[in-house]
Amino acid sequence: MSAAGQADANQEQELTDGFHLVIDALKLNGIKTIYNVPGIPITDLGRMAQAAGLRVLSFRHEQNAGYAASIAGFLTKQPGVCLTVSAPGFLNGLTALAHATTNCFPMILISGSSEREIVDLQQGDYEEMDQLAIAKPLCKAAFRVLHAADIGIGLARAIRAACSGRPGGVYLDLPAKLFSQVMGAEAGQKSLVKVIDAAPEQIPAPSAVKRALDVLKSARKPLIILGKGAAYAQADDVVKSFVEKSGIPFLPMSMAKGLLPDTHPQCAGAARSTVLKDSDVVMLVGARLNWLLSHGKGKTWGDAPKKFIQVDIEPKEMDSNVEIAAPLVGDVGSVLSALLAGMGDWAGGPKDWMATVSKKREENVAKMAPRFMSNANPMDYYGALGVLRQAIKERPDAILVNEGANALDLTRGAVDMYQPRKRIDVGTWGVMGIGMGYAIAAAVETGKPVLCIEGDSAFGFSGMEVETICRYKLPVCIVILNNDGIYRGTDVNKSGNDDPATTVFVKGARYDKMMEAFGGVGVNATTPDELRRAVNDALASGKPTLINAVIDPAAGSESGRIGNLNPQSVLKKK
Ligand SMILES: Cc1ncc(C[n+]2csc(CCOP(=O)(O)OP(=O)(O)O)c2C)c(N)n1
Ligand SMILES: [Mg+2]
């Protein structure tokens, strides 16, 4: 090589660019996985990230990649990263970003974007859109990086915003031009920022701890409600010690199930209406008084006066719906540790109250037991769920993904959970479409088998990702509770024309064949026995499997357990 050629080569080695700085910044901060859909301008970023040792999983639709990133954040406490193209790809990912923010999951949506100069003059660039402005109201923070030298600080800001305090979704806008911007390799390296202690402990004030303990001591019928914030905290031992030392019945919200086993003697899951109505002091731990808890008032909560203690990392959460007698602002681990330290030789909860709750719970459990043995033909939900609850009992380490209406509500009640963060579902919005994204991220992030219990409608929102599941050979078993439609498959079109009713699907659809199309295992199960064999095989083999569980089309009810939220036509009632 000539001297001039050698000098050129040396100079090349000393340069870096936007592509490499993004990848280096992600790696420096411990990000290992990107949930991705390729295209201009981020195709090469995905390729290069894969070459650099990151796991880059390519999805069929950004919404599913986004939901995957959001639940990766929930499961790991590290921001899940979703990578998309500009305008339409960005918009497809945005629902998941908003979902992450609403559910308090740390996530970063990184989208490539078009040329700023053209976008701002609205001159019609390829996929033109002012993405930053659109993302802002839907996430916790939104940033744009214009200079390669700012990539390090930009990613650091995104990570800290996603993880600290109440976690949420963050948008990071990376214009196409940024990726090929060049700078000196050494200066580039120095520009990277490693985020130290992204989610610092937040210790509650001692006076707030004392106030809360005084309220708790005064209770005759106390109740602890564990929310998904308590599951997110990964303070499992502290939660367990606190609940057990308190001797107080606890009610787990959907994604907090398994934090303590649903079979724990203090679990009031099967006595929900009793404990909500009759309790006099309610301690919320990482649970918000939103619609899922009827805003802390009204019929569900009974007439007797109640006092609330609330543990939340977000001060603004206090008094959101009702007066909070004892606010405890801090992270769940720190707050419960402080309470434990202040409890001294705690006498335990009121025994007569615990006995009342236990009795109610045992009655309800006994009432349900025969239903799970149902051999009805066609299958009803309970017959199928009897099999699935046993499957989770035998594989308590498996992760359960759950969505649908009846398929959601009945599963939540039927399937006991035994370990923390094993149940992931529709969350705060009751959103359909999380299924396959959640399943993929759960398998990738935890290495555990995944069992998805899906309504046939719910599955349809992300069904194409079965190809992704097959492509990456993930240990995912999907059970579709197929009742031919939304809520039921029996609705009738009252117009007299030939269109089907608005809530019904093709009768006798064979979703199992979708899985076979991509080399996975498909099974059509018409009895609990067939379902049992197929689920056991899938969990044992780890092969991508889809079981079409044929359910009586008349079995469901409108909107599952939340039919009361449907507005009613005044005219219809006349
Ligand atoms: C994104 C989104 N779109 C629409 C809905 C309304 N929705 C609620 S449940 C549901 C599907 C219920 O049917 P299925 O999943 O088959 O469950 P089933 O009750 O039949 O068991 C729909 C469409 C929603 N929750 N989220
Ligand atoms: Mg259905």
mmCIF file with all atom_site columns, N, CA, C and O and ligand atoms in Angstrom, residues 63 67 95 381 403-408 410 426 429-433 454-461 480-489 503 505 551 556-560 562, ligand 1:
data_model
loop_
_atom_site.group_PDB
_atom_site.id
_atom_site.type_symbol
_atom_site.label_atom_id
_atom_site.label_alt_id
_atom_site.label_comp_id
_atom_site.label_asym_id
_atom_site.label_entity_id
_atom_site.label_seq_id
_atom_site.pdbx_PDB_ins_code
_atom_site.Cartn_x
_atom_site.Cartn_y
_atom_site.Cartn_z
_atom_site.occupancy
_atom_site.B_iso_or_equiv
_atom_site.pdbx_formal_charge
_atom_site.auth_seq_id
_atom_site.auth_comp_id
_atom_site.auth_asym_id
_atom_site.auth_atom_id
_atom_site.pdbx_PDB_model_num
ATOM   1   N N   . GLN A 1 63  ? -46.415 -2.143  15.949 1.00 0.00 ? 63  GLN A N   1
ATOM   2   C CA  . GLN A 1 63  ? -47.177 -2.126  17.206 1.00 0.00 ? 63  GLN A CA  1
ATOM   3   C C   . GLN A 1 63  ? -46.774 -3.322  18.083 1.00 0.00 ? 63  GLN A C   1
ATOM   4   O O   . GLN A 1 63  ? -46.639 -3.199  19.293 1.00 0.00 ? 63  GLN A O   1
ATOM   5   N N   . TYR A 1 67  ? -45.113 -3.249  21.746 1.00 0.00 ? 67  TYR A N   1
ATOM   6   C CA  . TYR A 1 67  ? -45.634 -3.930  22.944 1.00 0.00 ? 67  TYR A CA  1
ATOM   7   C C   . TYR A 1 67  ? -44.571 -4.855  23.532 1.00 0.00 ? 67  TYR A C   1
ATOM   8   O O   . TYR A 1 67  ? -44.457 -4.986  24.758 1.00 0.00 ? 67  TYR A O   1
ATOM   9   N N   . THR A 1 95  ? -48.739 3.695   19.570 1.00 0.00 ? 95  THR A N   1
ATOM   10  C CA  . THR A 1 95  ? -49.757 3.148   20.485 1.00 0.00 ? 95  THR A CA  1
ATOM   11  C C   . THR A 1 95  ? -49.071 2.419   21.637 1.00 0.00 ? 95  THR A C   1
ATOM   12  O O   . THR A 1 95  ? -49.461 2.549   22.794 1.00 0.00 ? 95  THR A O   1
ATOM   13  N N   . TYR A 1 381 ? -65.846 -22.174 28.625 1.00 0.00 ? 381 TYR A N   1
ATOM   14  C CA  . TYR A 1 381 ? -64.588 -21.573 29.086 1.00 0.00 ? 381 TYR A CA  1
ATOM   15  C C   . TYR A 1 381 ? -64.015 -22.348 30.275 1.00 0.00 ? 381 TYR A C   1
ATOM   16  O O   . TYR A 1 381 ? -62.816 -22.557 30.372 1.00 0.00 ? 381 TYR A O   1
ATOM   17  N N   . GLU A 1 403 ? -55.239 -12.111 27.013 1.00 0.00 ? 403 GLU A N   1
ATOM   18  C CA  . GLU A 1 403 ? -56.062 -11.006 26.499 1.00 0.00 ? 403 GLU A CA  1
ATOM   19  C C   . GLU A 1 403 ? -57.351 -11.558 25.905 1.00 0.00 ? 403 GLU A C   1
ATOM   20  O O   . GLU A 1 403 ? -57.439 -12.733 25.542 1.00 0.00 ? 403 GLU A O   1
ATOM   21  N N   . GLY A 1 404 ? -58.335 -10.665 25.769 1.00 0.00 ? 404 GLY A N   1
ATOM   22  C CA  . GLY A 1 404 ? -59.669 -11.035 25.311 1.00 0.00 ? 404 GLY A CA  1
ATOM   23  C C   . GLY A 1 404 ? -60.669 -10.355 26.217 1.00 0.00 ? 404 GLY A C   1
ATOM   24  O O   . GLY A 1 404 ? -60.297 -9.461  26.990 1.00 0.00 ? 404 GLY A O   1
ATOM   25  N N   . ALA A 1 405 ? -61.927 -10.745 26.152 1.00 0.00 ? 405 ALA A N   1
ATOM   26  C CA  . ALA A 1 405 ? -62.912 -10.209 27.093 1.00 0.00 ? 405 ALA A CA  1
ATOM   27  C C   . ALA A 1 405 ? -63.238 -11.324 28.091 1.00 0.00 ? 405 ALA A C   1
ATOM   28  O O   . ALA A 1 405 ? -62.646 -11.391 29.165 1.00 0.00 ? 405 ALA A O   1
ATOM   29  N N   . ASN A 1 406 ? -64.118 -12.263 27.687 1.00 0.00 ? 406 ASN A N   1
ATOM   30  C CA  . ASN A 1 406 ? -64.345 -13.439 28.540 1.00 0.00 ? 406 ASN A CA  1
ATOM   31  C C   . ASN A 1 406 ? -63.043 -14.212 28.720 1.00 0.00 ? 406 ASN A C   1
ATOM   32  O O   . ASN A 1 406 ? -62.740 -14.696 29.812 1.00 0.00 ? 406 ASN A O   1
ATOM   33  N N   . ALA A 1 407 ? -62.288 -14.319 27.609 1.00 0.00 ? 407 ALA A N   1
ATOM   34  C CA  . ALA A 1 407 ? -61.026 -15.059 27.656 1.00 0.00 ? 407 ALA A CA  1
ATOM   35  C C   . ALA A 1 407 ? -60.052 -14.432 28.659 1.00 0.00 ? 407 ALA A C   1
ATOM   36  O O   . ALA A 1 407 ? -59.181 -15.111 29.198 1.00 0.00 ? 407 ALA A O   1
ATOM   37  N N   . LEU A 1 408 ? -60.204 -13.158 28.932 1.00 0.00 ? 408 LEU A N   1
ATOM   38  C CA  . LEU A 1 408 ? -59.359 -12.461 29.914 1.00 0.00 ? 408 LEU A CA  1
ATOM   39  C C   . LEU A 1 408 ? -59.930 -12.606 31.320 1.00 0.00 ? 408 LEU A C   1
ATOM   40  O O   . LEU A 1 408 ? -59.270 -13.079 32.241 1.00 0.00 ? 408 LEU A O   1
ATOM   41  N N   . LEU A 1 410 ? -62.283 -14.465 32.681 1.00 0.00 ? 410 LEU A N   1
ATOM   42  C CA  . LEU A 1 410 ? -62.454 -15.798 33.270 1.00 0.00 ? 410 LEU A CA  1
ATOM   43  C C   . LEU A 1 410 ? -61.100 -16.439 33.564 1.00 0.00 ? 410 LEU A C   1
ATOM   44  O O   . LEU A 1 410 ? -60.937 -17.124 34.573 1.00 0.00 ? 410 LEU A O   1
ATOM   45  N N   . VAL A 1 426 ? -53.558 -7.253  29.474 1.00 0.00 ? 426 VAL A N   1
ATOM   46  C CA  . VAL A 1 426 ? -54.008 -6.041  28.779 1.00 0.00 ? 426 VAL A CA  1
ATOM   47  C C   . VAL A 1 426 ? -53.759 -4.740  29.539 1.00 0.00 ? 426 VAL A C   1
ATOM   48  O O   . VAL A 1 426 ? -53.823 -3.662  28.962 1.00 0.00 ? 426 VAL A O   1
ATOM   49  N N   . TRP A 1 429 ? -55.381 -0.103  30.156 1.00 0.00 ? 429 TRP A N   1
ATOM   50  C CA  . TRP A 1 429 ? -56.348 0.255   29.116 1.00 0.00 ? 429 TRP A CA  1
ATOM   51  C C   . TRP A 1 429 ? -57.270 -0.891  28.711 1.00 0.00 ? 429 TRP A C   1
ATOM   52  O O   . TRP A 1 429 ? -58.201 -0.685  27.930 1.00 0.00 ? 429 TRP A O   1
ATOM   53  N N   . GLY A 1 430 ? -56.965 -2.109  29.152 1.00 0.00 ? 430 GLY A N   1
ATOM   54  C CA  . GLY A 1 430 ? -57.721 -3.252  28.648 1.00 0.00 ? 430 GLY A CA  1
ATOM   55  C C   . GLY A 1 430 ? -57.565 -3.368  27.143 1.00 0.00 ? 430 GLY A C   1
ATOM   56  O O   . GLY A 1 430 ? -58.520 -3.635  26.417 1.00 0.00 ? 430 GLY A O   1
ATOM   57  N N   . VAL A 1 431 ? -56.351 -3.185  26.671 1.00 0.00 ? 431 VAL A N   1
ATOM   58  C CA  . VAL A 1 431 ? -56.111 -3.083  25.233 1.00 0.00 ? 431 VAL A CA  1
ATOM   59  C C   . VAL A 1 431 ? -55.981 -4.470  24.596 1.00 0.00 ? 431 VAL A C   1
ATOM   60  O O   . VAL A 1 431 ? -55.412 -5.382  25.186 1.00 0.00 ? 431 VAL A O   1
ATOM   61  N N   . MET A 1 432 ? -56.571 -4.628  23.409 1.00 0.00 ? 432 MET A N   1
ATOM   62  C CA  . MET A 1 432 ? -56.357 -5.852  22.633 1.00 0.00 ? 432 MET A CA  1
ATOM   63  C C   . MET A 1 432 ? -55.127 -5.641  21.756 1.00 0.00 ? 432 MET A C   1
ATOM   64  O O   . MET A 1 432 ? -54.935 -4.545  21.206 1.00 0.00 ? 432 MET A O   1
ATOM   65  N N   . GLY A 1 433 ? -54.337 -6.674  21.580 1.00 0.00 ? 433 GLY A N   1
ATOM   66  C CA  . GLY A 1 433 ? -53.211 -6.597  20.657 1.00 0.00 ? 433 GLY A CA  1
ATOM   67  C C   . GLY A 1 433 ? -51.852 -6.780  21.287 1.00 0.00 ? 433 GLY A C   1
ATOM   68  O O   . GLY A 1 433 ? -50.850 -6.817  20.586 1.00 0.00 ? 433 GLY A O   1
ATOM   69  N N   . GLU A 1 454 ? -55.683 -16.630 24.729 1.00 0.00 ? 454 GLU A N   1
ATOM   70  C CA  . GLU A 1 454 ? -56.138 -15.551 23.867 1.00 0.00 ? 454 GLU A CA  1
ATOM   71  C C   . GLU A 1 454 ? -57.588 -15.737 23.441 1.00 0.00 ? 454 GLU A C   1
ATOM   72  O O   . GLU A 1 454 ? -57.974 -16.845 23.039 1.00 0.00 ? 454 GLU A O   1
ATOM   73  N N   . GLY A 1 455 ? -58.370 -14.664 23.470 1.00 0.00 ? 455 GLY A N   1
ATOM   74  C CA  . GLY A 1 455 ? -59.642 -14.701 22.770 1.00 0.00 ? 455 GLY A CA  1
ATOM   75  C C   . GLY A 1 455 ? -59.361 -14.740 21.277 1.00 0.00 ? 455 GLY A C   1
ATOM   76  O O   . GLY A 1 455 ? -58.288 -14.311 20.828 1.00 0.00 ? 455 GLY A O   1
ATOM   77  N N   . ASP A 1 456 ? -60.312 -15.248 20.479 1.00 0.00 ? 456 ASP A N   1
ATOM   78  C CA  . ASP A 1 456 ? -60.061 -15.328 19.035 1.00 0.00 ? 456 ASP A CA  1
ATOM   79  C C   . ASP A 1 456 ? -59.959 -13.933 18.421 1.00 0.00 ? 456 ASP A C   1
ATOM   80  O O   . ASP A 1 456 ? -59.156 -13.689 17.518 1.00 0.00 ? 456 ASP A O   1
ATOM   81  N N   . SER A 1 457 ? -60.748 -12.993 18.935 1.00 0.00 ? 457 SER A N   1
ATOM   82  C CA  . SER A 1 457 ? -60.626 -11.616 18.450 1.00 0.00 ? 457 SER A CA  1
ATOM   83  C C   . SER A 1 457 ? -59.289 -11.019 18.893 1.00 0.00 ? 457 SER A C   1
ATOM   84  O O   . SER A 1 457 ? -58.549 -10.457 18.088 1.00 0.00 ? 457 SER A O   1
ATOM   85  N N   . ALA A 1 458 ? -58.980 -11.160 20.159 1.00 0.00 ? 458 ALA A N   1
ATOM   86  C CA  . ALA A 1 458 ? -57.738 -10.592 20.705 1.00 0.00 ? 458 ALA A CA  1
ATOM   87  C C   . ALA A 1 458 ? -56.532 -11.059 19.907 1.00 0.00 ? 458 ALA A C   1
ATOM   88  O O   . ALA A 1 458 ? -55.666 -10.264 19.528 1.00 0.00 ? 458 ALA A O   1
ATOM   89  N N   . PHE A 1 459 ? -56.487 -12.350 19.609 1.00 0.00 ? 459 PHE A N   1
ATOM   90  C CA  . PHE A 1 459 ? -55.350 -12.917 18.875 1.00 0.00 ? 459 PHE A CA  1
ATOM   91  C C   . PHE A 1 459 ? -55.177 -12.240 17.519 1.00 0.00 ? 459 PHE A C   1
ATOM   92  O O   . PHE A 1 459 ? -54.061 -11.982 17.056 1.00 0.00 ? 459 PHE A O   1
ATOM   93  N N   . GLY A 1 460 ? -56.304 -11.936 16.879 1.00 0.00 ? 460 GLY A N   1
ATOM   94  C CA  . GLY A 1 460 ? -56.256 -11.359 15.540 1.00 0.00 ? 460 GLY A CA  1
ATOM   95  C C   . GLY A 1 460 ? -55.470 -10.063 15.443 1.00 0.00 ? 460 GLY A C   1
ATOM   96  O O   . GLY A 1 460 ? -54.916 -9.747  14.395 1.00 0.00 ? 460 GLY A O   1
ATOM   97  N N   . PHE A 1 461 ? -55.386 -9.325  16.549 1.00 0.00 ? 461 PHE A N   1
ATOM   98  C CA  . PHE A 1 461 ? -54.686 -8.039  16.511 1.00 0.00 ? 461 PHE A CA  1
ATOM   99  C C   . PHE A 1 461 ? -53.179 -8.193  16.288 1.00 0.00 ? 461 PHE A C   1
ATOM   100 O O   . PHE A 1 461 ? -52.530 -7.258  15.829 1.00 0.00 ? 461 PHE A O   1
ATOM   101 N N   . ILE A 1 480 ? -55.999 -20.482 21.723 1.00 0.00 ? 480 ILE A N   1
ATOM   102 C CA  . ILE A 1 480 ? -57.070 -19.561 21.352 1.00 0.00 ? 480 ILE A CA  1
ATOM   103 C C   . ILE A 1 480 ? -58.390 -20.136 21.836 1.00 0.00 ? 480 ILE A C   1
ATOM   104 O O   . ILE A 1 480 ? -58.778 -21.245 21.455 1.00 0.00 ? 480 ILE A O   1
ATOM   105 N N   . LEU A 1 481 ? -59.031 -19.394 22.744 1.00 0.00 ? 481 LEU A N   1
ATOM   106 C CA  . LEU A 1 481 ? -60.361 -19.803 23.198 1.00 0.00 ? 481 LEU A CA  1
ATOM   107 C C   . LEU A 1 481 ? -61.325 -19.289 22.135 1.00 0.00 ? 481 LEU A C   1
ATOM   108 O O   . LEU A 1 481 ? -61.751 -18.134 22.165 1.00 0.00 ? 481 LEU A O   1
ATOM   109 N N   . ASN A 1 482 ? -61.615 -20.153 21.180 1.00 0.00 ? 482 ASN A N   1
ATOM   110 C CA  . ASN A 1 482 ? -62.285 -19.730 19.942 1.00 0.00 ? 482 ASN A CA  1
ATOM   111 C C   . ASN A 1 482 ? -63.798 -19.925 20.019 1.00 0.00 ? 482 ASN A C   1
ATOM   112 O O   . ASN A 1 482 ? -64.319 -21.013 19.797 1.00 0.00 ? 482 ASN A O   1
ATOM   113 N N   . ASN A 1 483 ? -64.471 -18.818 20.334 1.00 0.00 ? 483 ASN A N   1
ATOM   114 C CA  . ASN A 1 483 ? -65.942 -18.866 20.399 1.00 0.00 ? 483 ASN A CA  1
ATOM   115 C C   . ASN A 1 483 ? -66.562 -18.152 19.200 1.00 0.00 ? 483 ASN A C   1
ATOM   116 O O   . ASN A 1 483 ? -67.659 -17.606 19.283 1.00 0.00 ? 483 ASN A O   1
ATOM   117 N N   . ASP A 1 484 ? -65.827 -18.120 18.108 1.00 0.00 ? 484 ASP A N   1
ATOM   118 C CA  . ASP A 1 484 ? -66.339 -17.565 16.836 1.00 0.00 ? 484 ASP A CA  1
ATOM   119 C C   . ASP A 1 484 ? -66.634 -16.077 16.865 1.00 0.00 ? 484 ASP A C   1
ATOM   120 O O   . ASP A 1 484 ? -67.435 -15.584 16.072 1.00 0.00 ? 484 ASP A O   1
ATOM   121 N N   . GLY A 1 485 ? -66.015 -15.327 17.787 1.00 0.00 ? 485 GLY A N   1
ATOM   122 C CA  . GLY A 1 485 ? -66.274 -13.896 17.719 1.00 0.00 ? 485 GLY A CA  1
ATOM   123 C C   . GLY A 1 485 ? -65.927 -13.115 18.964 1.00 0.00 ? 485 GLY A C   1
ATOM   124 O O   . GLY A 1 485 ? -65.325 -13.620 19.913 1.00 0.00 ? 485 GLY A O   1
ATOM   125 N N   . ILE A 1 486 ? -66.334 -11.861 18.917 1.00 0.00 ? 486 ILE A N   1
ATOM   126 C CA  . ILE A 1 486 ? -66.121 -10.917 20.008 1.00 0.00 ? 486 ILE A CA  1
ATOM   127 C C   . ILE A 1 486 ? -67.240 -11.116 21.032 1.00 0.00 ? 486 ILE A C   1
ATOM   128 O O   . ILE A 1 486 ? -68.412 -10.929 20.689 1.00 0.00 ? 486 ILE A O   1
ATOM   129 N N   . TYR A 1 487 ? -66.869 -11.560 22.206 1.00 0.00 ? 487 TYR A N   1
ATOM   130 C CA  . TYR A 1 487 ? -67.792 -11.848 23.326 1.00 0.00 ? 487 TYR A CA  1
ATOM   131 C C   . TYR A 1 487 ? -68.586 -13.143 23.117 1.00 0.00 ? 487 TYR A C   1
ATOM   132 O O   . TYR A 1 487 ? -68.745 -13.959 24.016 1.00 0.00 ? 487 TYR A O   1
ATOM   133 N N   . ARG A 1 488 ? -69.158 -13.337 21.949 1.00 0.00 ? 488 ARG A N   1
ATOM   134 C CA  . ARG A 1 488 ? -69.943 -14.528 21.600 1.00 0.00 ? 488 ARG A CA  1
ATOM   135 C C   . ARG A 1 488 ? -69.917 -14.677 20.083 1.00 0.00 ? 488 ARG A C   1
ATOM   136 O O   . ARG A 1 488 ? -69.687 -13.716 19.379 1.00 0.00 ? 488 ARG A O   1
ATOM   137 N N   . GLY A 1 489 ? -70.237 -15.867 19.619 1.00 0.00 ? 489 GLY A N   1
ATOM   138 C CA  . GLY A 1 489 ? -70.297 -16.054 18.165 1.00 0.00 ? 489 GLY A CA  1
ATOM   139 C C   . GLY A 1 489 ? -71.712 -16.232 17.651 1.00 0.00 ? 489 GLY A C   1
ATOM   140 O O   . GLY A 1 489 ? -71.933 -16.786 16.577 1.00 0.00 ? 489 GLY A O   1
ATOM   141 N N   . THR A 1 503 ? -70.253 -8.564  15.571 1.00 0.00 ? 503 THR A N   1
ATOM   142 C CA  . THR A 1 503 ? -69.334 -9.173  16.539 1.00 0.00 ? 503 THR A CA  1
ATOM   143 C C   . THR A 1 503 ? -68.964 -10.619 16.213 1.00 0.00 ? 503 THR A C   1
ATOM   144 O O   . THR A 1 503 ? -68.266 -11.250 17.003 1.00 0.00 ? 503 THR A O   1
ATOM   145 N N   . PHE A 1 505 ? -67.347 -13.806 13.808 1.00 0.00 ? 505 PHE A N   1
ATOM   146 C CA  . PHE A 1 505 ? -66.313 -14.133 12.824 1.00 0.00 ? 505 PHE A CA  1
ATOM   147 C C   . PHE A 1 505 ? -66.707 -15.400 12.072 1.00 0.00 ? 505 PHE A C   1
ATOM   148 O O   . PHE A 1 505 ? -67.721 -16.029 12.386 1.00 0.00 ? 505 PHE A O   1
ATOM   149 N N   . ILE A 1 551 ? -64.576 -23.444 21.500 1.00 0.00 ? 551 ILE A N   1
ATOM   150 C CA  . ILE A 1 551 ? -65.459 -23.104 22.630 1.00 0.00 ? 551 ILE A CA  1
ATOM   151 C C   . ILE A 1 551 ? -66.876 -22.879 22.092 1.00 0.00 ? 551 ILE A C   1
ATOM   152 O O   . ILE A 1 551 ? -67.054 -22.337 20.995 1.00 0.00 ? 551 ILE A O   1
ATOM   153 N N   . GLY A 1 556 ? -69.880 -17.001 25.971 1.00 0.00 ? 556 GLY A N   1
ATOM   154 C CA  . GLY A 1 556 ? -69.406 -15.754 26.578 1.00 0.00 ? 556 GLY A CA  1
ATOM   155 C C   . GLY A 1 556 ? -70.509 -14.784 26.942 1.00 0.00 ? 556 GLY A C   1
ATOM   156 O O   . GLY A 1 556 ? -71.669 -14.980 26.581 1.00 0.00 ? 556 GLY A O   1
ATOM   157 N N   . SER A 1 557 ? -70.132 -13.717 27.658 1.00 0.00 ? 557 SER A N   1
ATOM   158 C CA  . SER A 1 557 ? -71.107 -12.651 27.906 1.00 0.00 ? 557 SER A CA  1
ATOM   159 C C   . SER A 1 557 ? -70.542 -11.332 27.380 1.00 0.00 ? 557 SER A C   1
ATOM   160 O O   . SER A 1 557 ? -69.332 -11.192 27.187 1.00 0.00 ? 557 SER A O   1
ATOM   161 N N   . GLU A 1 558 ? -71.414 -10.367 27.127 1.00 0.00 ? 558 GLU A N   1
ATOM   162 C CA  . GLU A 1 558 ? -71.019 -9.091  26.516 1.00 0.00 ? 558 GLU A CA  1
ATOM   163 C C   . GLU A 1 558 ? -69.916 -8.425  27.346 1.00 0.00 ? 558 GLU A C   1
ATOM   164 O O   . GLU A 1 558 ? -70.093 -8.181  28.532 1.00 0.00 ? 558 GLU A O   1
ATOM   165 N N   . SER A 1 559 ? -68.782 -8.161  26.728 1.00 0.00 ? 559 SER A N   1
ATOM   166 C CA  . SER A 1 559 ? -67.651 -7.472  27.370 1.00 0.00 ? 559 SER A CA  1
ATOM   167 C C   . SER A 1 559 ? -67.082 -8.217  28.575 1.00 0.00 ? 559 SER A C   1
ATOM   168 O O   . SER A 1 559 ? -66.451 -7.592  29.439 1.00 0.00 ? 559 SER A O   1
ATOM   169 N N   . GLY A 1 560 ? -67.313 -9.523  28.669 1.00 0.00 ? 560 GLY A N   1
ATOM   170 C CA  . GLY A 1 560 ? -66.800 -10.280 29.817 1.00 0.00 ? 560 GLY A CA  1
ATOM   171 C C   . GLY A 1 560 ? -67.407 -9.760  31.103 1.00 0.00 ? 560 GLY A C   1
ATOM   172 O O   . GLY A 1 560 ? -68.630 -9.700  31.228 1.00 0.00 ? 560 GLY A O   1
ATOM   173 N N   . ILE A 1 562 ? -67.074 -6.638  32.313 1.00 0.00 ? 562 ILE A N   1
ATOM   174 C CA  . ILE A 1 562 ? -67.226 -5.180  32.401 1.00 0.00 ? 562 ILE A CA  1
ATOM   175 C C   . ILE A 1 562 ? -68.339 -4.665  31.492 1.00 0.00 ? 562 ILE A C   1
ATOM   176 O O   . ILE A 1 562 ? -68.312 -3.527  31.027 1.00 0.00 ? 562 ILE A O   1
HETATM 177 C C1  . LIG B 2 .   ? -57.288 -1.952  20.715 1.00 0.00 ? 1   LIG B C1  1
HETATM 178 C C2  . LIG B 2 .   ? -58.648 -2.406  21.119 1.00 0.00 ? 1   LIG B C2  1
HETATM 179 N N1  . LIG B 2 .   ? -59.631 -2.459  20.210 1.00 0.00 ? 1   LIG B N1  1
HETATM 180 C C3  . LIG B 2 .   ? -60.857 -2.892  20.575 1.00 0.00 ? 1   LIG B C3  1
HETATM 181 C C4  . LIG B 2 .   ? -61.122 -3.243  21.863 1.00 0.00 ? 1   LIG B C4  1
HETATM 182 C C5  . LIG B 2 .   ? -62.538 -3.688  22.241 1.00 0.00 ? 1   LIG B C5  1
HETATM 183 N N2  . LIG B 2 .   ? -62.535 -5.074  22.652 1.00 0.00 ? 1   LIG B N2  1
HETATM 184 C C6  . LIG B 2 .   ? -62.571 -5.438  23.942 1.00 0.00 ? 1   LIG B C6  1
HETATM 185 S S1  . LIG B 2 .   ? -62.500 -7.065  24.143 1.00 0.00 ? 1   LIG B S1  1
HETATM 186 C C7  . LIG B 2 .   ? -62.478 -7.349  22.475 1.00 0.00 ? 1   LIG B C7  1
HETATM 187 C C8  . LIG B 2 .   ? -62.388 -8.736  21.923 1.00 0.00 ? 1   LIG B C8  1
HETATM 188 C C9  . LIG B 2 .   ? -63.148 -9.752  22.723 1.00 0.00 ? 1   LIG B C9  1
HETATM 189 O O1  . LIG B 2 .   ? -63.288 -10.947 21.997 1.00 0.00 ? 1   LIG B O1  1
HETATM 190 P P1  . LIG B 2 .   ? -62.336 -12.165 22.205 1.00 0.00 ? 1   LIG B P1  1
HETATM 191 O O2  . LIG B 2 .   ? -60.935 -11.732 22.259 1.00 0.00 ? 1   LIG B O2  1
HETATM 192 O O3  . LIG B 2 .   ? -62.665 -13.193 21.179 1.00 0.00 ? 1   LIG B O3  1
HETATM 193 O O4  . LIG B 2 .   ? -62.719 -12.639 23.663 1.00 0.00 ? 1   LIG B O4  1
HETATM 194 P P2  . LIG B 2 .   ? -64.056 -13.420 24.127 1.00 0.00 ? 1   LIG B P2  1
HETATM 195 O O5  . LIG B 2 .   ? -64.849 -12.522 24.994 1.00 0.00 ? 1   LIG B O5  1
HETATM 196 O O6  . LIG B 2 .   ? -64.813 -13.795 22.886 1.00 0.00 ? 1   LIG B O6  1
HETATM 197 O O7  . LIG B 2 .   ? -63.546 -14.605 24.860 1.00 0.00 ? 1   LIG B O7  1
HETATM 198 C C10 . LIG B 2 .   ? -62.510 -6.164  21.785 1.00 0.00 ? 1   LIG B C10 1
HETATM 199 C C11 . LIG B 2 .   ? -62.480 -6.051  20.306 1.00 0.00 ? 1   LIG B C11 1
HETATM 200 C C12 . LIG B 2 .   ? -60.063 -3.150  22.792 1.00 0.00 ? 1   LIG B C12 1
HETATM 201 N N3  . LIG B 2 .   ? -60.213 -3.483  24.076 1.00 0.00 ? 1   LIG B N3  1
HETATM 202 N N4  . LIG B 2 .   ? -58.838 -2.750  22.396 1.00 0.00 ? 1   LIG B N4  1
#
